[in-house]
Structure formats: structure tokens, C-alpha cells
PDB file of C-alpha atoms in Angstrom:
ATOM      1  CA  UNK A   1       6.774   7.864  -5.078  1.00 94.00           C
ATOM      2  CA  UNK A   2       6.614   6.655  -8.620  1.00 95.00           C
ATOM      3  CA  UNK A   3       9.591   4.320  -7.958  1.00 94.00           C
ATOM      4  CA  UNK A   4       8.262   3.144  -5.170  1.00 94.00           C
ATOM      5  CA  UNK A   5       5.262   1.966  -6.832  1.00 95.00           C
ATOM      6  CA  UNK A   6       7.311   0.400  -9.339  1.00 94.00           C
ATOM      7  CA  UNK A   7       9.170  -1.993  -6.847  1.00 92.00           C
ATOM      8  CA  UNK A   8       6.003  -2.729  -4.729  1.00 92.00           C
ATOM      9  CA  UNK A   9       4.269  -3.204  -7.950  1.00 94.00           C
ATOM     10  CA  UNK A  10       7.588  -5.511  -9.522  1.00 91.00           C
ATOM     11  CA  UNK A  11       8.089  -7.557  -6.040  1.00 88.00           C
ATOM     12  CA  UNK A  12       4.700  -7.794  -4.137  1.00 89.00           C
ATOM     13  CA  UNK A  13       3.711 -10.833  -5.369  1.00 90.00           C
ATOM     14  CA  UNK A  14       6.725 -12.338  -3.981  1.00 85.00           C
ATOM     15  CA  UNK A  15       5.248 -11.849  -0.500  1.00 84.00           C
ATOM     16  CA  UNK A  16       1.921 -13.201  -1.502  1.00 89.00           C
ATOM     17  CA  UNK A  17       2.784 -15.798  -3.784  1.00 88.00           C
ATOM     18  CA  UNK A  18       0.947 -18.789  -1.740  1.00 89.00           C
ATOM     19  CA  UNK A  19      -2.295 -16.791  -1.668  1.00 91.00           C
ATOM     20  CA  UNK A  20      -1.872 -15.475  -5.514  1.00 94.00           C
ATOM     21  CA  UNK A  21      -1.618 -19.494  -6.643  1.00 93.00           C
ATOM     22  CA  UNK A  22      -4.354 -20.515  -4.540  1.00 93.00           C
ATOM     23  CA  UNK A  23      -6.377 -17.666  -5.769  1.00 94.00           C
ATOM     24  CA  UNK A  24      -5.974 -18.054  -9.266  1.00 95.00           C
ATOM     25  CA  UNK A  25      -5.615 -22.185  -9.084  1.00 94.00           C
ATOM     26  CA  UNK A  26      -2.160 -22.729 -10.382  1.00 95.00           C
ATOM     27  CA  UNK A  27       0.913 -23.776  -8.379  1.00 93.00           C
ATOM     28  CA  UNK A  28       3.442 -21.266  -6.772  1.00 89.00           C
ATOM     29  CA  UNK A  29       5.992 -22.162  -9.766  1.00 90.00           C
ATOM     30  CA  UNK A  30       3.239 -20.407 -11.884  1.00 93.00           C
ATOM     31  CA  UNK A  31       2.435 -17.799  -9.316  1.00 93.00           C
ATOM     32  CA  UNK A  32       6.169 -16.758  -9.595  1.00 90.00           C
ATOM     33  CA  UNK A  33       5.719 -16.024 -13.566  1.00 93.00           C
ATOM     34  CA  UNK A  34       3.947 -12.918 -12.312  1.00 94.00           C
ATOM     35  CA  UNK A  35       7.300 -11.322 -11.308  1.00 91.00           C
ATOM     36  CA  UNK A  36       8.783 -12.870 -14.741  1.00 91.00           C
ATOM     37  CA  UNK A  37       6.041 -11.278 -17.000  1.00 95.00           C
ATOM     38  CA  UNK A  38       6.174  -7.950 -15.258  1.00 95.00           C
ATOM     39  CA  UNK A  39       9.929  -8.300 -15.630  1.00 91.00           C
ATOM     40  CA  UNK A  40       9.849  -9.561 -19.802  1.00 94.00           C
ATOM     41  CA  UNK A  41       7.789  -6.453 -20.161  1.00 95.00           C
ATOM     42  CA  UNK A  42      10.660  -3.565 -18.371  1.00 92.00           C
ATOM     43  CA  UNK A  43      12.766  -5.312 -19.966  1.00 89.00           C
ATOM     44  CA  UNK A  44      11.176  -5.708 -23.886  1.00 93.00           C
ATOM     45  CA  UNK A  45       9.450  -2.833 -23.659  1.00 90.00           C
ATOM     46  CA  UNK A  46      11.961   0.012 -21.837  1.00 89.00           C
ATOM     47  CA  UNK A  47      14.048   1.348 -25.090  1.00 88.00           C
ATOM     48  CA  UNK A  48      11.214   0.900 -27.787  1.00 92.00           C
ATOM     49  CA  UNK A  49       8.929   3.350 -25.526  1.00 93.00           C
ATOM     50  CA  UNK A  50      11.512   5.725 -24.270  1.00 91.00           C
ATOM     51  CA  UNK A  51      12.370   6.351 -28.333  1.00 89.00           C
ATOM     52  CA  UNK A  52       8.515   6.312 -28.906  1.00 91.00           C
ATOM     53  CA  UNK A  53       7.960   9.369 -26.223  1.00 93.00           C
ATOM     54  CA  UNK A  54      11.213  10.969 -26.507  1.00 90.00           C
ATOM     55  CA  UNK A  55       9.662  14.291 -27.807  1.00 90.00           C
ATOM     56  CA  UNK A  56       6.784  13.970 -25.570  1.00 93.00           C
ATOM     57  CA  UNK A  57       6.760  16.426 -22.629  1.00 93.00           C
ATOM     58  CA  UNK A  58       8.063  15.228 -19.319  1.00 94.00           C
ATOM     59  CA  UNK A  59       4.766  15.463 -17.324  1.00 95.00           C
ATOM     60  CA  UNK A  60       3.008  13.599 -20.004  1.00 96.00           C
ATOM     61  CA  UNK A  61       5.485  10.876 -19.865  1.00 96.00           C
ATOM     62  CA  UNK A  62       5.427  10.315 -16.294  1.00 96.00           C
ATOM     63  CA  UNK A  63       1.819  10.637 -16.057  1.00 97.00           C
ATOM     64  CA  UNK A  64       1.383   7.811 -18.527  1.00 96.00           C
ATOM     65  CA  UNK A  65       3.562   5.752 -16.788  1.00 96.00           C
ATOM     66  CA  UNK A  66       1.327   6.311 -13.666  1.00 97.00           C
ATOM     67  CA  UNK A  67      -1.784   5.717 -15.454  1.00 97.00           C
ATOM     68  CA  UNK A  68      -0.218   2.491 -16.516  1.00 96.00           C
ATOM     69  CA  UNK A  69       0.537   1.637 -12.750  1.00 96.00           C
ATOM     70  CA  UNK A  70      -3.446   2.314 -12.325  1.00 97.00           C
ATOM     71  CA  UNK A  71      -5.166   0.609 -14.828  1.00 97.00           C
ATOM     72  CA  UNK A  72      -2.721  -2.781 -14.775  1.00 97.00           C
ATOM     73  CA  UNK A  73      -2.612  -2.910 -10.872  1.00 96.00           C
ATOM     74  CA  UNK A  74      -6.186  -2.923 -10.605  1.00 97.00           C
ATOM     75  CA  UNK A  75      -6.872  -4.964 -13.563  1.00 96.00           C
ATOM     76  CA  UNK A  76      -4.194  -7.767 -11.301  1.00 96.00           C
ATOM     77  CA  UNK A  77      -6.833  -6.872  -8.254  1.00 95.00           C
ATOM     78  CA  UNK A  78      -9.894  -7.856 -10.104  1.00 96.00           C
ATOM     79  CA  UNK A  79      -8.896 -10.778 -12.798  1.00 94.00           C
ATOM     80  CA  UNK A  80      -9.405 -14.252 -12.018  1.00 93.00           C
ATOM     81  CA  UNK A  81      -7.501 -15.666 -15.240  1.00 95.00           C
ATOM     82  CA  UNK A  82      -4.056 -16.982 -14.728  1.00 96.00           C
ATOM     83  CA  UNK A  83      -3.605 -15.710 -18.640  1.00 96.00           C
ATOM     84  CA  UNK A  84      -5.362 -12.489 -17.910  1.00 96.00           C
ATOM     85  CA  UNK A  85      -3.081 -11.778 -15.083  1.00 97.00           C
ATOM     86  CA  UNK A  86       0.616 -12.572 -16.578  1.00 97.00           C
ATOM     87  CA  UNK A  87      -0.685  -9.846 -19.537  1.00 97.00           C
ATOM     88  CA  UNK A  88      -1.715  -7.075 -16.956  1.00 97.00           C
ATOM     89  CA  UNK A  89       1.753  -8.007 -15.257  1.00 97.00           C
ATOM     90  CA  UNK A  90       3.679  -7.569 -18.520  1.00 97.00           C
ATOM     91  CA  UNK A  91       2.043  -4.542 -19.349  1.00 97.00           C
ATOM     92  CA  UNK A  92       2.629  -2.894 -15.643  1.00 97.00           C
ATOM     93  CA  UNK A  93       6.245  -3.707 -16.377  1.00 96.00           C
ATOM     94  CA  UNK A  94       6.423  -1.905 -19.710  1.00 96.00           C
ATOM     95  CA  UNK A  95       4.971   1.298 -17.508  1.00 96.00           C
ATOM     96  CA  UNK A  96       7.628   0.324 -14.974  1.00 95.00           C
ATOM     97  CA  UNK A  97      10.324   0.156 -17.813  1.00 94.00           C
ATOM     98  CA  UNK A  98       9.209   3.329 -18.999  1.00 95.00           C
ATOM     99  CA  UNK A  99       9.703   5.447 -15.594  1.00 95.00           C
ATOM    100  CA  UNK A 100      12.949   3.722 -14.818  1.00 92.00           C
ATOM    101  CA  UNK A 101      14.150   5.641 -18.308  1.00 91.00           C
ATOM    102  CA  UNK A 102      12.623   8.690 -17.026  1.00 93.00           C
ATOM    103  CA  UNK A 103      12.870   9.562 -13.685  1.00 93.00           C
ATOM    104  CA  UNK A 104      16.716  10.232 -12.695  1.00 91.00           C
ATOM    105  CA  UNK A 105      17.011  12.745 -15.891  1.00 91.00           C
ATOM    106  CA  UNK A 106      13.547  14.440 -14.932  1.00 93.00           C
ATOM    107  CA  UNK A 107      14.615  14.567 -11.534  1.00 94.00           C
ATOM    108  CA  UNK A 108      17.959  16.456 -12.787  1.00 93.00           C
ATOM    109  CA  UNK A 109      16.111  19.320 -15.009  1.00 93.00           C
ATOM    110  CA  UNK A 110      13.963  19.950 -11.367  1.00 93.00           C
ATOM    111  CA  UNK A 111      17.331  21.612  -9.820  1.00 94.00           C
ATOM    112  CA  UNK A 112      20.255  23.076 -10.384  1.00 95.00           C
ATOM    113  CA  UNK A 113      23.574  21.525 -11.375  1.00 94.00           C
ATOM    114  CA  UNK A 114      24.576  21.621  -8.589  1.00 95.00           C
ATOM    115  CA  UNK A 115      22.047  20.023  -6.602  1.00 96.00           C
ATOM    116  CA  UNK A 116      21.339  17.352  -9.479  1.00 96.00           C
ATOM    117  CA  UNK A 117      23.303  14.534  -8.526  1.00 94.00           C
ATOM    118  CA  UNK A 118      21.026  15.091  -5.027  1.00 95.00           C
ATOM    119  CA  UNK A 119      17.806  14.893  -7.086  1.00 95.00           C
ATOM    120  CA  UNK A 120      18.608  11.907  -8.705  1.00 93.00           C
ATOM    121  CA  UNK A 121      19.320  10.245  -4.991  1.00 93.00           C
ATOM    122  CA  UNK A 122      16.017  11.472  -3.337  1.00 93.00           C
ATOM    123  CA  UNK A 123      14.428  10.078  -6.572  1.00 92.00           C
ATOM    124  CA  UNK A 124      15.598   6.538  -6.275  1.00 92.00           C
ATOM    125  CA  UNK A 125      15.232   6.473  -2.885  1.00 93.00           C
ATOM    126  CA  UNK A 126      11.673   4.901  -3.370  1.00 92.00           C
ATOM    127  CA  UNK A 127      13.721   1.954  -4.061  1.00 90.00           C
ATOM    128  CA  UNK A 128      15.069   0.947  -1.400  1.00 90.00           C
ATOM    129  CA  UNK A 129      12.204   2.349   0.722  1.00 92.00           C
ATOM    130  CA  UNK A 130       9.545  -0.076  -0.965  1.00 91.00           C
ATOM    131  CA  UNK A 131      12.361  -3.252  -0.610  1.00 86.00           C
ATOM    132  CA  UNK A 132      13.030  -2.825   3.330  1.00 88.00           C
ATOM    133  CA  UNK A 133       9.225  -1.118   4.422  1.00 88.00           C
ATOM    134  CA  UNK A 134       7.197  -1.211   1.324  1.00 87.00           C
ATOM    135  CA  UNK A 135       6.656  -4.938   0.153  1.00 86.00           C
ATOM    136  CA  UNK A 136       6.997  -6.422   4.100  1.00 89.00           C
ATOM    137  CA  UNK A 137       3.849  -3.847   5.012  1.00 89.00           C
ATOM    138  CA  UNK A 138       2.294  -5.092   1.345  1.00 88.00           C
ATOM    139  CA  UNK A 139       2.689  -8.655   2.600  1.00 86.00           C
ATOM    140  CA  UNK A 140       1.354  -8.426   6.224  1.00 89.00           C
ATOM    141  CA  UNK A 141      -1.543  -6.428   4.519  1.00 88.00           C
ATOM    142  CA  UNK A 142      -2.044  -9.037   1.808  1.00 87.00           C
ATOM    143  CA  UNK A 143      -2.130 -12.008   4.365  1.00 84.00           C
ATOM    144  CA  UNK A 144      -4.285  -9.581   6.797  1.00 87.00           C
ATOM    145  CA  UNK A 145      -6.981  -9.083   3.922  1.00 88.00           C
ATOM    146  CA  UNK A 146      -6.481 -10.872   0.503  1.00 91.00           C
ATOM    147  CA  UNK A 147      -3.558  -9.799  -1.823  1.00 93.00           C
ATOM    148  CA  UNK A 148      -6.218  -8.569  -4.359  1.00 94.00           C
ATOM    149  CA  UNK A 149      -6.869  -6.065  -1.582  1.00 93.00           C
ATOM    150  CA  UNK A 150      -2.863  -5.547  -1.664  1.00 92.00           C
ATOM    151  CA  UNK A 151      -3.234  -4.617  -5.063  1.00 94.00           C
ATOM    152  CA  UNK A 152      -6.159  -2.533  -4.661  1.00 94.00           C
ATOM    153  CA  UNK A 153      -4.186  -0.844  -2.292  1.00 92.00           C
ATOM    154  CA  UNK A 154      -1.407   0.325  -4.914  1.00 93.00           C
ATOM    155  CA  UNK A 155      -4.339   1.200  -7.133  1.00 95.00           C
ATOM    156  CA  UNK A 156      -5.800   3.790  -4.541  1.00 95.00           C
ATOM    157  CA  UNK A 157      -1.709   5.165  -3.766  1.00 94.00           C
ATOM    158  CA  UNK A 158      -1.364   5.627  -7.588  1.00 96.00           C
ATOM    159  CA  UNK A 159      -4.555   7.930  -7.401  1.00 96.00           C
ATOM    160  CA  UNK A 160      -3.252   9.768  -4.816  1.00 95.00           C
ATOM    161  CA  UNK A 161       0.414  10.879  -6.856  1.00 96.00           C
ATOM    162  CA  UNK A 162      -1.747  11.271 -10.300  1.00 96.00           C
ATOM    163  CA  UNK A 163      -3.435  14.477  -8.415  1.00 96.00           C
ATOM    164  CA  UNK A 164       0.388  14.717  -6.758  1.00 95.00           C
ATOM    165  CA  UNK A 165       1.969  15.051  -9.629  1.00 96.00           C
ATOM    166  CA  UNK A 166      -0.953  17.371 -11.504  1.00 96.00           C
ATOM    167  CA  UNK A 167      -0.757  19.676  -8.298  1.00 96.00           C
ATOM    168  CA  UNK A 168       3.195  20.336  -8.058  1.00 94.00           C
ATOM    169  CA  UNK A 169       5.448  18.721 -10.558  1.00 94.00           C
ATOM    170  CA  UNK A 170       7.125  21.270 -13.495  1.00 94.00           C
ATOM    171  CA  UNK A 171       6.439  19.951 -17.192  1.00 93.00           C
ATOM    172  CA  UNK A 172       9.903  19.921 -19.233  1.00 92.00           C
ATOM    173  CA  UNK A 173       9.756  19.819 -23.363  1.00 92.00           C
ATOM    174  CA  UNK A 174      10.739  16.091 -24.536  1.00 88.00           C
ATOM    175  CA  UNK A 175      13.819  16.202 -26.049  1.00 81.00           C
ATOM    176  CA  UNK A 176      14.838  17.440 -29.896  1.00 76.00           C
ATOM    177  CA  UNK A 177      16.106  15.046 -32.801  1.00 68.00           C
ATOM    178  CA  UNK A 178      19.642  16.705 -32.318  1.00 66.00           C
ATOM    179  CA  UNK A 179      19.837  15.669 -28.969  1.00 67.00           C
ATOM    180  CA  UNK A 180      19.138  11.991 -29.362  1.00 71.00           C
ATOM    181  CA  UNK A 181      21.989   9.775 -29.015  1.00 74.00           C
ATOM    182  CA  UNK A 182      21.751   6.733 -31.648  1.00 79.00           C
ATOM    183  CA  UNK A 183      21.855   2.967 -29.343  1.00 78.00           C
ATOM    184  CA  UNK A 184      24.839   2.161 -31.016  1.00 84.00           C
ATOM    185  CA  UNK A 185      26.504   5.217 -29.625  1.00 86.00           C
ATOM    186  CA  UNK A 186      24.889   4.049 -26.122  1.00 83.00           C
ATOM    187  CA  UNK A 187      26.297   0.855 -25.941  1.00 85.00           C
ATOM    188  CA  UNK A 188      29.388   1.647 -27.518  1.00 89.00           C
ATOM    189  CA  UNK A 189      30.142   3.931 -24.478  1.00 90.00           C
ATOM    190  CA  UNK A 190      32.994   2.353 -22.350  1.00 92.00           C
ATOM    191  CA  UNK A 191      31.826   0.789 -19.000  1.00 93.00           C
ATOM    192  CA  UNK A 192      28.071   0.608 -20.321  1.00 92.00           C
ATOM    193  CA  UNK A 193      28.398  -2.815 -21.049  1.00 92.00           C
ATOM    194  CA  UNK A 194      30.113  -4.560 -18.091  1.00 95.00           C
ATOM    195  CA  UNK A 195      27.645  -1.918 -15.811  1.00 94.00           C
ATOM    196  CA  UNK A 196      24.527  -3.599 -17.788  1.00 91.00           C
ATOM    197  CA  UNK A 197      26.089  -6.852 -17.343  1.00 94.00           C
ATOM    198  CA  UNK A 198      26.600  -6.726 -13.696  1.00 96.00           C
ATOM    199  CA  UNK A 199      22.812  -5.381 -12.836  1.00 91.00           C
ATOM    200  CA  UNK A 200      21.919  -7.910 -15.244  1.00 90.00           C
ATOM    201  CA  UNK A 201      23.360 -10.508 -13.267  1.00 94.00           C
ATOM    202  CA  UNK A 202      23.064  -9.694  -9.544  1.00 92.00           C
ATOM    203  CA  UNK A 203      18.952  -8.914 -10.100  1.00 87.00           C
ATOM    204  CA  UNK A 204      18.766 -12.168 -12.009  1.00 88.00           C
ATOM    205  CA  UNK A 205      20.161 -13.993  -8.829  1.00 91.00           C
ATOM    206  CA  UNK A 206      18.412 -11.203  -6.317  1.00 87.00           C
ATOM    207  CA  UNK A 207      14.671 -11.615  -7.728  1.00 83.00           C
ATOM    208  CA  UNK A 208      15.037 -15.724  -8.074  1.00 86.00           C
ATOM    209  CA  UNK A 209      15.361 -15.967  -4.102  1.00 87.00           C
ATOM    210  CA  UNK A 210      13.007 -12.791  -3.354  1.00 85.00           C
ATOM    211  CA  UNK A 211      10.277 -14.080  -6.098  1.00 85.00           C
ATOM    212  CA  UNK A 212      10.455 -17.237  -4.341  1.00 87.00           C
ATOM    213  CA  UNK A 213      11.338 -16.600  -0.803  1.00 88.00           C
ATOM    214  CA  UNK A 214       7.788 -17.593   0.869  1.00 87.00           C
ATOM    215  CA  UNK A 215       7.247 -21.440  -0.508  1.00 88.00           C
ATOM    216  CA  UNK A 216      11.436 -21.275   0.846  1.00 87.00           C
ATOM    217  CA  UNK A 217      11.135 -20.304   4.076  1.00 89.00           C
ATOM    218  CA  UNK A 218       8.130 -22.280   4.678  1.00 88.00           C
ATOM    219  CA  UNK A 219      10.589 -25.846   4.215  1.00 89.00           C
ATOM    220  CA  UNK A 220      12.280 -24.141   7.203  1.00 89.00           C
ATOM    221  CA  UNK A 221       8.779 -24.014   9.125  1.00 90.00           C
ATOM    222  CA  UNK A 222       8.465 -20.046   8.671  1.00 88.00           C
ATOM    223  CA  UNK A 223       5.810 -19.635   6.287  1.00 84.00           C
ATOM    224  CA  UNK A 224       3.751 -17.690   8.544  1.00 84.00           C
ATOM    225  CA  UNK A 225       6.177 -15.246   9.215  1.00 87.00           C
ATOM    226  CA  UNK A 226       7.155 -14.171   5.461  1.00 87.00           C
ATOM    227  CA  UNK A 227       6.419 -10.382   6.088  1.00 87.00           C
ATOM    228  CA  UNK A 228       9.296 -10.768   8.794  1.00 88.00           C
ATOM    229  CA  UNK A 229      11.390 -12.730   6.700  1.00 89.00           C
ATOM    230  CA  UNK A 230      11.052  -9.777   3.715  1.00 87.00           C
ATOM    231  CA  UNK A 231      11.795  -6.940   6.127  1.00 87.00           C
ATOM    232  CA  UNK A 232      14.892  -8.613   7.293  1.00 87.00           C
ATOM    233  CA  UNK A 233      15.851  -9.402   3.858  1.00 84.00           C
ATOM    234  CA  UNK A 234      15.055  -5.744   3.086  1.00 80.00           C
TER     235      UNK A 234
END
């Protein structure tokens, strides 16, 4: 559930990004800096705050992360500032960049060794879930009722896993100094860097069409039907 509020909250405004730029007054180029900001902030923010709550408990982590989802979705909901806006999108994607570094090795210490390569699958499958069913439902509801409402609407969901998570998720001890790899060592790994290189690449190109997909299909006369458009895509 946590990833899938990531992607809905990362990609949602692609669905909705005629109504966000009339909404806040700037043009759809603009509009699309939403999904840049929230993506300058995974990506500025992901190491310096997994090193910062390394020796943090588990549940304290991930809870933080959700909290973030709260507070920045609904701040997106309620602000009518262009500048306002792109800072409660950056920040959401520093929460975002923060789970991402968390949740396949939390989903690995919930099972046994056998059954962790399992975990991690069910785990990211909030991914894909919120790409194909998540962000087309987001947009029909957005166009339906407002895409502050949209927002509002992730706002309520992250309420809902907060007492989720509280209710049934085991807490795990952070991890010691003598278990902390150094970056260097990270990168130096072989295969890290051509893997890193290749996400980097194919969700640069991905997110430039998605982010932009509704003033697109609109030249081809189908800007009414961009929730359809998303779920096919999806």
C-alpha cells in the first residue's frame, strides 16, 4: 500500500495536468514541473535520509514516510500557489525516496529466507497496481470532482494504512554502524552502475510521455478520454 501511494502520489498529476494548470493559473509546461519537483526530491533526497535514519527502527521509518505522504498530499489539495505547490511536491518525493530505500529490505526481515524473495514481490506489487488501476481511477475521479479532491483522496487512503500499519506491521531495530556499507563500496559493486544507468534512462523517457500524455493525446482529439488512454498505457 505504501508503494502504491508513492506512484499515485509521483504520477497523478499526469492525468490531471489540464485541470492542475488551470487551477493554479500557469500553463501545462508548468503543471508538468509537479512530477519534476516530486521527482528532484526522490532523487536528492533518497541516500542523505536513508543514512540519516539508518539506526532508526523500521516502523518509525516507514511511518514517517507515511506521515510525509499525509501532510504534503494534502498540503498539494489545499494550496493555491504555483511556488507553494512544486515545494509540497518536492518534499512528498523525499518521503517517496525514503520508502523506495526501505520497503523491499523491511519486507525481507517480515519472512523467512525462504519466502523473502516473495515478500519483496508482493511489496512492489503496489507498483504496477497504481500504474495500470491506480492513476486511470485517480484521473476519472479528478475530472469527475476536481483533482484537489484527487488529492484529498490519497490524503484520506494514507490515514487509513497509518492505523494499518500501527495495527499489524512488526517493528525491526535500524541497523548497527558495523553493518553499514560505505557508498563507495555501493557503487563500486559490479552491475550497480549500468543497473542505475538503465532505470535512469528508461524512467527518464517513461515519465516525459506519461507526465505529459493528456495535452498529447488531446492534438489527436482524445483529451476527454485521458483516464482511458492511462489505463491502456498502464
Amino acid at each position: 500500500m505504501t508503494g502504491f501511494i508513492c506512484i499515485m502520489t509521483e504520477t497523478l498529476p499526469a492525468g490531471l495536468l489540464p485541470e492542475i494548470a488551470q487551477g493554479l493559473q500557469v500553463s501545462p509546461a508548468l503543471a508538468g514541473q509537479t512530477v519534476t519537483a516530486y521527482a528532484a526530491g526522490s532523487l536528492t533526497a533518497a541516500i542523505p535520509l536513508t543514512l540519516a535514519t539508518a539506526r532508526w527502527r523500521r516502523r518509525r521509518v516507514l511511518l514517517a514516510t507515511i506521515l510525509g505522504f499525509l501532510l504534503f498530499n494534502t498540503l498539494t489539495a489545499l494550496s493555491s500557489s504555483y511556488a507553494l505547490t512544486l515545494v509540497a511536491r518536492f518534499a512528498a518525493g523525499a518521503a517517496a525516496g525514503l520508502a523506495w530505500s526501505l520497503l523491499a529490505g523491511y519486507a525481507r526481515r517480515l519472512v523467512v529466507p525462504r519466502l523473502q524473495g516473495r515478500a519483496m514481490a508482493i511489496a512492489m506489487i503496489g507498483t504496477p497496481v497504481a500504474l495500470s488501476l491506480g492513476v486511470p481511477l485517480g484521473t476519472w475521479l479528478g475530472g469527475l470532482l476536481g483533482w484537489r479532491l484527487a488529492f484529498a483522496c490519497m490524503s484520506a487512503l494514507t490515514l487509513g494504512l497509518i492505523v494499518w500499519v500501527l495495527a499489524k506491521v512488526p517493528d525491526y531495530p535500524g541497523q548497527t554502524e558495523g553493518q553499514r556499507l560505505p557508498l563507495r563500496q555501493v557503487f563500486a559493486t559490479p552491475g550497480i552502475r549500468a543497473i542505475l544507468g538503465v532505470v535512469f534512462t528508461w524512467m527518464l523517457a517513461h515519465n516525459l510521455l506519461y507526465t505529459y500524455i493528456a495535452p498529447f493525446v488531446a492534438l489527436a482529439g482524445l483529451g476527454d478520454q485521458v483516464d482511458r488512454v492511462l489505463l491502456t498505457f498502464g
